[in-house]
XYZ file of C-alpha atoms in Angstrom:
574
model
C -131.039 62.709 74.684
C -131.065 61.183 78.374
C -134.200 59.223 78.851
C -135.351 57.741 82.526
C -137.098 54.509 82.807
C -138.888 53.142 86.303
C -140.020 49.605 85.546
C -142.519 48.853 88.400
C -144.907 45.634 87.840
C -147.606 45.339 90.026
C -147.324 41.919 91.059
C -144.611 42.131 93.824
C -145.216 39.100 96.076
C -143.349 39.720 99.462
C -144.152 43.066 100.206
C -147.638 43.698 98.509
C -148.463 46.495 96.093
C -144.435 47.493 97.344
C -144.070 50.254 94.622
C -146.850 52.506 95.708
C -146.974 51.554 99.613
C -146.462 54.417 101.651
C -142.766 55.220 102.302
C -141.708 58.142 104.809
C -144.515 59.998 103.648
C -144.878 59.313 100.116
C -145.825 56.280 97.766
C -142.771 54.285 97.304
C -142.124 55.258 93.649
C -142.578 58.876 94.218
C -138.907 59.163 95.915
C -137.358 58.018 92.389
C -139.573 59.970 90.294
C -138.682 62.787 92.392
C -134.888 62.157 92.293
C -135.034 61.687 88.350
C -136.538 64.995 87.920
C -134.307 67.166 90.545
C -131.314 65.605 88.796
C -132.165 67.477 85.926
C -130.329 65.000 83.211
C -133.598 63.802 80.770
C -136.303 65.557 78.935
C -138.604 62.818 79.696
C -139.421 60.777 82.746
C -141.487 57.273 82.134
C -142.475 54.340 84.076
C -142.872 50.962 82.439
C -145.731 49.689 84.117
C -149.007 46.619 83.838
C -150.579 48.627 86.776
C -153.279 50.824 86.401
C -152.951 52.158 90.358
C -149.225 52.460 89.525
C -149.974 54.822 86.285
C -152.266 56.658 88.215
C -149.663 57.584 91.162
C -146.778 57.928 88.883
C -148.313 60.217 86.684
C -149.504 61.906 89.783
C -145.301 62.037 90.905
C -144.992 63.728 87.828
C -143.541 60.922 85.320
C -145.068 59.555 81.877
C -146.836 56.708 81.534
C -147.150 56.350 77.939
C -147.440 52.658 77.416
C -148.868 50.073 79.405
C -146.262 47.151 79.531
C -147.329 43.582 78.306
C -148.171 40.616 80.315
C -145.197 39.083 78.906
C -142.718 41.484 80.736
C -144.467 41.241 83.624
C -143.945 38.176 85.457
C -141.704 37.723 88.321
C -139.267 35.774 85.848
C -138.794 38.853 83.523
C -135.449 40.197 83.654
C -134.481 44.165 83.588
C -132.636 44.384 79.994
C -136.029 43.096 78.430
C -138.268 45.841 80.044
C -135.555 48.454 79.263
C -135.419 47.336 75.664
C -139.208 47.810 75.128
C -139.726 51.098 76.812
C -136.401 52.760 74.836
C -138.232 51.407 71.497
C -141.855 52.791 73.141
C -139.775 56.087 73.678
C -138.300 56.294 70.189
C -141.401 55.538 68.561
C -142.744 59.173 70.270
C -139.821 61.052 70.289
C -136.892 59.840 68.417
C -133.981 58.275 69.370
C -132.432 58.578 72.688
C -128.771 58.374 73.069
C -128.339 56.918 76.931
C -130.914 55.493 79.282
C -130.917 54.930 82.842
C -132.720 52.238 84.482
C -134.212 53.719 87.689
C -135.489 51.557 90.025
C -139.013 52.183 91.806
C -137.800 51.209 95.386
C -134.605 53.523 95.918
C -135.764 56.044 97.568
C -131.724 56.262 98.910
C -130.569 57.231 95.187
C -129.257 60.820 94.833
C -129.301 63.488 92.142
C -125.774 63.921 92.519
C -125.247 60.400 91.893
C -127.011 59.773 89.052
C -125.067 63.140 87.616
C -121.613 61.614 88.207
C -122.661 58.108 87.105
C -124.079 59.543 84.042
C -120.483 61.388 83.803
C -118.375 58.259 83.984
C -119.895 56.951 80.557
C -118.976 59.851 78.727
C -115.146 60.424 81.285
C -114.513 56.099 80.391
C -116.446 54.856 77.029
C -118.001 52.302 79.431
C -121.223 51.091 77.926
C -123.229 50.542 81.541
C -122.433 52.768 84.844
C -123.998 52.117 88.128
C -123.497 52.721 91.833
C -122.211 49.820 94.131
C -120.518 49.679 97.871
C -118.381 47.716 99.764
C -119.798 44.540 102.067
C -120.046 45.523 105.729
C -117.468 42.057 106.316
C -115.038 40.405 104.087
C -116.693 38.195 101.952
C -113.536 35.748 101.977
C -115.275 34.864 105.327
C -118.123 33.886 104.278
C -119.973 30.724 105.168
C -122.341 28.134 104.624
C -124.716 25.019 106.505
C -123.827 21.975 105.662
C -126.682 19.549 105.574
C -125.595 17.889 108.815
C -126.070 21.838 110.255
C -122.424 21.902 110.753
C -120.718 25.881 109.138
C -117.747 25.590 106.449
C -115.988 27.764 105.454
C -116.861 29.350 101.838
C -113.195 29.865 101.486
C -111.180 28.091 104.042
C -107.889 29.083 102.498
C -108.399 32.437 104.123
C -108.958 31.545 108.116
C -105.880 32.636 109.287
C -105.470 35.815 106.705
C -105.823 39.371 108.509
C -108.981 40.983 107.291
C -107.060 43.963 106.729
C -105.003 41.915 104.063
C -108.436 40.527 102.108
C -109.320 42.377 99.078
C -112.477 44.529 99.103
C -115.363 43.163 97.916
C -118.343 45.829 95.782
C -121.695 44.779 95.249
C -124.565 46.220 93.140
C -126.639 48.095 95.532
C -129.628 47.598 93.310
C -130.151 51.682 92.782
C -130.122 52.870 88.824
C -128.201 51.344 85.814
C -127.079 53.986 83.140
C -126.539 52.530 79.896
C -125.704 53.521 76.002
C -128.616 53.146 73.828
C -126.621 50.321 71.532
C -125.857 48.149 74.835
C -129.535 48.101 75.977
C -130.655 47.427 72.440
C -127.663 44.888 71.925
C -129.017 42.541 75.424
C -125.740 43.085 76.619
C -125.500 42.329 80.268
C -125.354 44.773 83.284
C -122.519 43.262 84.826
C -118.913 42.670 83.339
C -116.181 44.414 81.840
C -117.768 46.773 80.001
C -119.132 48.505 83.462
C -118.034 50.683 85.824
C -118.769 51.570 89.146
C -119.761 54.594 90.827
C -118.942 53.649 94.485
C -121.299 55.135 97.431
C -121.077 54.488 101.210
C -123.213 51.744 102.719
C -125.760 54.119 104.421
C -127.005 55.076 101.251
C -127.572 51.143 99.895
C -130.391 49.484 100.963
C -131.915 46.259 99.459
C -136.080 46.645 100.472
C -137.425 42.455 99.228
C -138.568 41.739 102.729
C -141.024 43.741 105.984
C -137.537 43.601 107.592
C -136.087 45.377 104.970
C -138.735 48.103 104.381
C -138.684 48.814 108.130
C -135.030 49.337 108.464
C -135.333 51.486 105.310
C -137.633 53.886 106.401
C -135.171 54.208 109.891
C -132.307 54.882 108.230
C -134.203 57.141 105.937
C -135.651 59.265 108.839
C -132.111 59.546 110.199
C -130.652 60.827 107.275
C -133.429 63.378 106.445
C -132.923 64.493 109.674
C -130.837 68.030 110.300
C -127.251 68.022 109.680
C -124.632 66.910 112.808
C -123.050 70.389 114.211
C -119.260 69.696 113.644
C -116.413 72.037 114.675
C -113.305 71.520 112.915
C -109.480 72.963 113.739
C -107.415 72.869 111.132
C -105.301 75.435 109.030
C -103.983 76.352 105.105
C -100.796 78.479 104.259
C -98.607 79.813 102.085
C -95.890 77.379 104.777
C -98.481 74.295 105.957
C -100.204 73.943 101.857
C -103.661 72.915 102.009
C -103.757 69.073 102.643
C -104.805 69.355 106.226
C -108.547 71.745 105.302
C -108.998 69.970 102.132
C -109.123 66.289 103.687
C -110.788 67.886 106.573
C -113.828 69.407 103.755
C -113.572 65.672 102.669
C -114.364 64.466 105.389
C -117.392 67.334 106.821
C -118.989 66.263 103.273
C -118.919 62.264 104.132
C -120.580 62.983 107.280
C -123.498 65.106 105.752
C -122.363 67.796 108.626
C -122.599 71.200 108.744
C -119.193 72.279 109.636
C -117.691 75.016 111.805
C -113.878 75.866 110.739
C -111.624 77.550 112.865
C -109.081 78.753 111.387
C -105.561 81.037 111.917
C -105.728 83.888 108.994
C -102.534 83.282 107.889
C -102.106 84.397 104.057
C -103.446 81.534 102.043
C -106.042 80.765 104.767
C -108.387 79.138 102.017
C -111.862 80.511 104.033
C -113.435 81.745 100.917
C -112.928 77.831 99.892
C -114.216 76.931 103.174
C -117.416 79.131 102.508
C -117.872 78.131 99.179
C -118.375 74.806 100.478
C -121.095 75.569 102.351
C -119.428 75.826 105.742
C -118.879 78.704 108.629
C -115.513 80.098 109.038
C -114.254 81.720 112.319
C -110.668 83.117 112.138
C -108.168 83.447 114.688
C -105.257 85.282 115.332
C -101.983 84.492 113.676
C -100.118 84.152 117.094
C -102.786 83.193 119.304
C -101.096 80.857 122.376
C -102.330 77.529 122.109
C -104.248 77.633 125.724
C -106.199 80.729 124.023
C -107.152 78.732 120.739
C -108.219 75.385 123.100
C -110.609 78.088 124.517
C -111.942 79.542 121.654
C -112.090 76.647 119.964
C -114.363 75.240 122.840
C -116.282 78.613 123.042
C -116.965 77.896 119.204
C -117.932 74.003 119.845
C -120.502 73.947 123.020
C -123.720 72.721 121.198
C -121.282 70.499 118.808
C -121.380 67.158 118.254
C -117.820 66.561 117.487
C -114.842 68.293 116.815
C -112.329 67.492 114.636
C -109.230 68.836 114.703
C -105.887 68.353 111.767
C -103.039 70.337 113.538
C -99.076 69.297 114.255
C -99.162 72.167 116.925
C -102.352 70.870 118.996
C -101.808 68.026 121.190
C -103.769 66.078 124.297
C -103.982 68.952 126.672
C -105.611 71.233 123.898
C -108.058 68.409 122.767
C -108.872 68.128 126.838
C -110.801 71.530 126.892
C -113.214 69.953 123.743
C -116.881 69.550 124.977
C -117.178 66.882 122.872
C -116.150 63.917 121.484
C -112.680 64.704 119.541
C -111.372 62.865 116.217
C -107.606 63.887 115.887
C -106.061 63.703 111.959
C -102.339 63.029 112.502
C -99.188 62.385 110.071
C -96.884 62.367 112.653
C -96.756 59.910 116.016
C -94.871 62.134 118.079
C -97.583 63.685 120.560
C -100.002 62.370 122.995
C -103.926 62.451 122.198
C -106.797 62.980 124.031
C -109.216 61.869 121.928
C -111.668 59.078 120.609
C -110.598 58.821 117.104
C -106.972 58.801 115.527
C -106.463 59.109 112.044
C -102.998 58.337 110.118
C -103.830 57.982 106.634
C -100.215 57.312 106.003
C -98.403 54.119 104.296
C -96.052 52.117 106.560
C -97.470 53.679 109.811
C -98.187 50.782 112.600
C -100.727 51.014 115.148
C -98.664 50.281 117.951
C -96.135 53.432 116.597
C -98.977 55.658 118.921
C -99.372 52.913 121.870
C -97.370 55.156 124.427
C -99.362 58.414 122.967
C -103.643 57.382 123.508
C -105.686 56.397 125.806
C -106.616 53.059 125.884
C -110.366 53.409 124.654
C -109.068 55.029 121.844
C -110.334 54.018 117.771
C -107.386 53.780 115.698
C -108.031 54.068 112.265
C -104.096 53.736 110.738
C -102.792 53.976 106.837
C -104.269 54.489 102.899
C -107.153 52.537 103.432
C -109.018 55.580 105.571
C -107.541 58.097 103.403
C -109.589 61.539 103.229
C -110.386 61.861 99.443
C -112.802 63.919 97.887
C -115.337 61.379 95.739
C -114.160 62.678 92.278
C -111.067 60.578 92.343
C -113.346 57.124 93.241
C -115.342 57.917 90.088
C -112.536 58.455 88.175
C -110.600 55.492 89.414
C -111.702 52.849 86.648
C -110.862 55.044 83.362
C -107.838 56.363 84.932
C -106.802 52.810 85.635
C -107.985 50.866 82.475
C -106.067 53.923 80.636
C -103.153 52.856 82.264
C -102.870 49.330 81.530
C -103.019 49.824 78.264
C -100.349 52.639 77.548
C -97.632 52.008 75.160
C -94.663 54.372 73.938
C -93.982 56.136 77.036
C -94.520 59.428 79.002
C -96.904 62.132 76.618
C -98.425 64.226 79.696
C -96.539 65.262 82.373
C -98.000 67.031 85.847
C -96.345 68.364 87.906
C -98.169 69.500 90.705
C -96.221 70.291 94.684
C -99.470 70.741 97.181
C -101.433 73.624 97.761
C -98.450 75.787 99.490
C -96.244 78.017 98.098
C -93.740 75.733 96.434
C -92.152 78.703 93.870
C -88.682 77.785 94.742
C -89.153 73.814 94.456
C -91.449 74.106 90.809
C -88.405 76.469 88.899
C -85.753 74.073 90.310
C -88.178 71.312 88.613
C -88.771 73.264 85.505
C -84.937 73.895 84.960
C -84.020 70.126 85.290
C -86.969 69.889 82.843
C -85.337 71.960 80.137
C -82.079 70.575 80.027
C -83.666 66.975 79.468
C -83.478 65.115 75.814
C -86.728 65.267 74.058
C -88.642 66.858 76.118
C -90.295 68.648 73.221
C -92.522 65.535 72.972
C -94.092 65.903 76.075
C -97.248 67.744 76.963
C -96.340 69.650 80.675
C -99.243 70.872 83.246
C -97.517 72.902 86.511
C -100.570 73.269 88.872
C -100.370 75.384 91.453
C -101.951 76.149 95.114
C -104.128 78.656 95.642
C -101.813 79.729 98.146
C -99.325 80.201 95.532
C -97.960 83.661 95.151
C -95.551 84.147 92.076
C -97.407 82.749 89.182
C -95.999 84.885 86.295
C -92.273 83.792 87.698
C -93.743 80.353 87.150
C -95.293 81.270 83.934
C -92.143 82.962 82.628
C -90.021 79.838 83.433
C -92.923 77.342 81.963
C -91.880 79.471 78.884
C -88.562 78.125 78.318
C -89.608 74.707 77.661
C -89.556 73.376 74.127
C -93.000 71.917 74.883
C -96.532 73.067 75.400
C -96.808 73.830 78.615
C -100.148 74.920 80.784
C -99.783 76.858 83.872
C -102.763 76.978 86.168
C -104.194 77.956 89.737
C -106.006 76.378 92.422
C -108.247 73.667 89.734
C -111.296 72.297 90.908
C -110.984 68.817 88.666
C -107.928 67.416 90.063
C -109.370 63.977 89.466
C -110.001 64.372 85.596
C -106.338 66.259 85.709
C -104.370 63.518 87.580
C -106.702 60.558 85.933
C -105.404 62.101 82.001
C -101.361 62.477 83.134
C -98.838 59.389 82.242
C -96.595 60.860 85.124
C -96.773 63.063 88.223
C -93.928 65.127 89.607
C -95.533 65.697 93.220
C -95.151 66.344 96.927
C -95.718 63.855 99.574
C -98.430 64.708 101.476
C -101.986 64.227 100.755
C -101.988 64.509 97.200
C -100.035 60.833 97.545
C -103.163 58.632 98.172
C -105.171 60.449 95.455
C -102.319 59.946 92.618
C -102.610 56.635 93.953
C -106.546 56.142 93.834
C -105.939 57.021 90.261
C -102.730 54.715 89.508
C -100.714 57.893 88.440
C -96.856 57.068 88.761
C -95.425 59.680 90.414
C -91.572 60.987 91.022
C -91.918 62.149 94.528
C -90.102 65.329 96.191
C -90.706 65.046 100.518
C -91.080 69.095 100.549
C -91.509 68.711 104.583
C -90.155 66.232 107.066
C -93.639 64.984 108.017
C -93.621 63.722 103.893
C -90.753 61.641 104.440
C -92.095 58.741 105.951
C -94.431 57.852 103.590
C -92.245 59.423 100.160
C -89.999 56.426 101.420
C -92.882 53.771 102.115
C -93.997 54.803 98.621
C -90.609 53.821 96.687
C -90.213 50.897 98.552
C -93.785 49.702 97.506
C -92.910 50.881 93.849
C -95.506 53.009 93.383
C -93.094 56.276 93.358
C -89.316 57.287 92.693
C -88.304 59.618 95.672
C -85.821 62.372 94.869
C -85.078 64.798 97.620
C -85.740 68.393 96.687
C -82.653 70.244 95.102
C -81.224 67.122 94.012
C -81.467 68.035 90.280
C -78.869 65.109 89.071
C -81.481 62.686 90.988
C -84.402 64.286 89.517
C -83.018 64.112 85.967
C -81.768 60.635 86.192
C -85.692 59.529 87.365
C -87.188 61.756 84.289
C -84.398 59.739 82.161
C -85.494 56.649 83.433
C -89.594 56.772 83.304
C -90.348 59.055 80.166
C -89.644 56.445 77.391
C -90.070 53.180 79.598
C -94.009 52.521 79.482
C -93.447 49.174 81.311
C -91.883 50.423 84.182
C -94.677 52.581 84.062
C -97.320 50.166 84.278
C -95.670 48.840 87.110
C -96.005 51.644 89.031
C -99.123 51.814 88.486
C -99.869 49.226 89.483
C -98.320 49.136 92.836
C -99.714 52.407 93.530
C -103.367 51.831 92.941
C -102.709 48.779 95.285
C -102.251 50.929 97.844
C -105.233 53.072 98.439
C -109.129 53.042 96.245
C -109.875 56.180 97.244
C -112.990 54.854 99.549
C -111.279 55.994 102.786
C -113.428 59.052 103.456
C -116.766 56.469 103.820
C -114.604 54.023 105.743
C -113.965 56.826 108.553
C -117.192 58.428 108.727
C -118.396 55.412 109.283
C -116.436 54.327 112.194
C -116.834 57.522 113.278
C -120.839 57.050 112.948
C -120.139 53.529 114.828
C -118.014 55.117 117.374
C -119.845 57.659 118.195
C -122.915 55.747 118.711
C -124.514 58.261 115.772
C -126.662 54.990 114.523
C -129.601 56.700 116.885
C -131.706 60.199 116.677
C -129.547 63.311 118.483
């Protein structure tokens, strides 16, 4: 059982009476209460409180307040373990034991259902004993300063003056939201933060710390602004049995991050993923197949006049169609060879430079360049630590092998895979998953030559936990698009086949950082000689692994909507 406790003293010295003070239309504590309950994880809901006015609104919110809390845990030196302890042994005492609690706090009215779901998840997905939500600092805390007593600044870390921030390593903090926890680790006193942890990471506009007047008024701003209705976004981009599905799924990725409520346009071409799109929660207008490019800038305009932005992930569009935009335009590209006419570029690929689209922008042009701002659904954050910690530790080589060649229609390129497959030594060992595209037409081909194998093998169509997939395999035959920088977010070594000529720019960039082995499709002899090398050699493994989650943490998607949020000047009411 999943019990919810909201500790909230009554005492609170610099805001007063700060846990049932109005908040955007509600007593402070209501907004948790609320959240708890809409999440729908515990049977009970209780706040651990001294406060007689607190009981009284809380139970009003809908929680229990079956205990009053003693003085003793309710002084502004108590710590959070303490209270928790008391009120799971309060709990038990009614209703038997309880097998995970979460420590809610009473000022985050920010905190999600959805995130207390996946945070919840991550305990069961990693054997972790605590989960919690943190973000990354708005400025690298290598940076950081202090006053010396002669009110001079020093550095905190002077070593770092002349390193590129771009070359610091992120930095997380708490953002003070909920704490999930096993029943034995709150009992035990064992603390919040350390390696038995792990993070669920949020953006920054949903982590706010409220301990000062400042505080609570910049809360309840940034609350009314993101209560307020979603942005109107138009987005170009298309899916195919011949482009895969990389360029709508990181554009969904992204419409998500920005809270928007998105307008595809889209070519029907076969494999146009719109019933995706829809299921989403998004509009989808189609377009002819062979529609001239002036006609498509039109109706693509036609489509975007009371838009906020469009966004547009397309090899074939270029400056003059982004021109005949209404608004501001973001423009996804893989590929440096076209001008731009647009506010935002993003190249979420490793070893592209900045100055490789100098001649091709205008000058006032944001460019947001490599892994860092790669479009990533949240799944494969959350799954990031397990996957990882799984990793380090493996011993005895290759068990489960994916193999897994973007959402197109990759029949050709998955039997030429499967055959090399066959023919190698002790293969019956392995464990084989062949995932294909929903674009994908030929499964029972696919199936039939699965079949051959002297292995278990599992042959399956357009999955919607990619994350959990990738974060369980020991080794990834892949593509080398998209799918890249989420095998990386997950540290999943990967034997990489450039299926298009966009991929091979960063299929190379991705060997030469060792995160991948890059075998160029129909090159069996290559392809068995990198299967010979990795199955049985869990060191080189580890290495890769290494090197790959180096490259990208799979918070990209918050790092552009943000810029795009700072960009666009979206920090103020439509």
């Amino acid at each position: 059982m999943n019990l919810c406790v909201i500790p909230a003293r009554g005492g609170s010295k610099r805001i007063p009476r700060k846990n049932v003070r109005p908040f955007c239309g509600k007593p402070m504590i209501g907004w948790s209460i609320e959240a708890a309950q809409a999440s729908g994880l515990f049977q009970h809901v209780i706040v651990s409180t001294d406060d007689p006015e607190i009981a009284e609104v809380a139970r009003a919110a809908g929680a229990e307040v079956p205990f009053t809390r003693p003085a003793n845990l309710s002084d502004d030196s108590t710590a959070t373990v303490p209270v928790i302890i008391h009120a799971l042994a309060e709990a038990e005492a009614l209703w038997g034991p309880q097998s995970h609690v979460c420590c809610l706090y009473a000022t985050a009215p920010f905190v999600r259902p959805e995130d207390m779901r996946a945070a919840r998840g991550l305990l069961d997905t990693t054997g972790a004993d605590y989960a919690f939500p943190v973000t990354t600092f708005p400025f690298p805390v290598q940076r950081g300063v202090r006053l010396r007593p002669d009110g001079r600044l020093e550095m905190l870390q002077p070593e770092h003056a002349l390193t590129r921030s771009q070359d610091l390593e992120e930095a997380y903090h708490d953002t003070g939201q909920f704490y999930w926890g096993r029943r034995e680790a709150w009992r035990a006193g064992k603390p919040l933060m350390g390696p038995d942890a792990v993070p669920l990471i949020i953006p920054r506009h949903r982590a706010q710390d409220i301990d000062t007047p400042e505080d609570w008024d910049r809360a309840e701003q940034m609350f009314t602004l993101l209560r307020q209705p979603c942005r109107k976004l138009v987005i170009r981009a298309d899916a195919g049995l011949d482009v895969g599905a990389g360029h709508v799924m990181r554009c969904l990725a992204l419409a998500e991050e920005l809270d928007g409520e998105a307008n595809f346009v889209c070519r029907r071409e076969a494999g146009h993923l719109g019933e995706l799109i829809a299921a989403r929660g998004h509009r989808v207008q189609y377009l002819d197949p062979t529609i001239p490019v002036a006609d498509d800038a039109q109706a693509t305009a036609r489509h975007a006049a009371d838009a906020e932005l469009v966004i547009v992930d397309h090899y074939g569009l270029d400056a003059k169609w982004e021109r005949e935009m209404p608004c501001p335009v973001v423009a996804i590209d893989d590929c440096a060879n076209r001008p731009h006419e647009c506010d935002i570029l993003l190249d979420q690929n490793l070893g592209r430079r900045a100055e490789d689209y100098d001649s091709l922008l205008p000058d006032q042009c944001q460019r947001l360049i490599g892994p860092d701002y790669a479009l990533l659904r949240p799944e494969f954050a959350r799954h990031r630590a397990e996957s990882l910690a799984r990793r380090a530790r493996m011993e005895g080589g290759v068990a489960r092998l994916q193999i897994s060649l973007g959402g197109g229609d990759m029949g050709c390129a998955l039997r030429a895979v499967l055959r090399v497959l066959a023919k190698l030594p002790r293969v019956e060992r392995l464990r084989v998953e062949v995932i294909l595209g929903a674009a994908a037409t030929g499964s029972t081909d696919i199936a039939a030559a699965a079949g051959e194998l002297p292995c278990p093998v599992e042959v399956v169509t357009a999955v919607d936990d990619m994350a959990a997939r990738m974060a369980q395999a020991d080794l990834a035959i892949g593509a080398g698009g998209s799918s890249s920088w989420e095998r990386c977010t997950l540290g999943l070594p990967t034997i990489c086949l450039p299926l298009a000529a966009n991929q091979a720019g960063a299929a190379a960039a991705l060997a030469e950082a060792g995160a991948a082995r890059t075998v160029a499709p129909g090159d069996d002899a290559a392809l068995g000689h990198a299967l010979g090398e990795l199955l049985g050699d869990a060191g080189k493994l580890r290495a890769m692994s290494a090197a790959a989650a180096a490259i990208c943490n799979g918070a990209g998607r918050e790092r552009v909507a943000a810029a795009i949020t700072d960009t666009l000047s979206w920090s103020t009411a439509p």
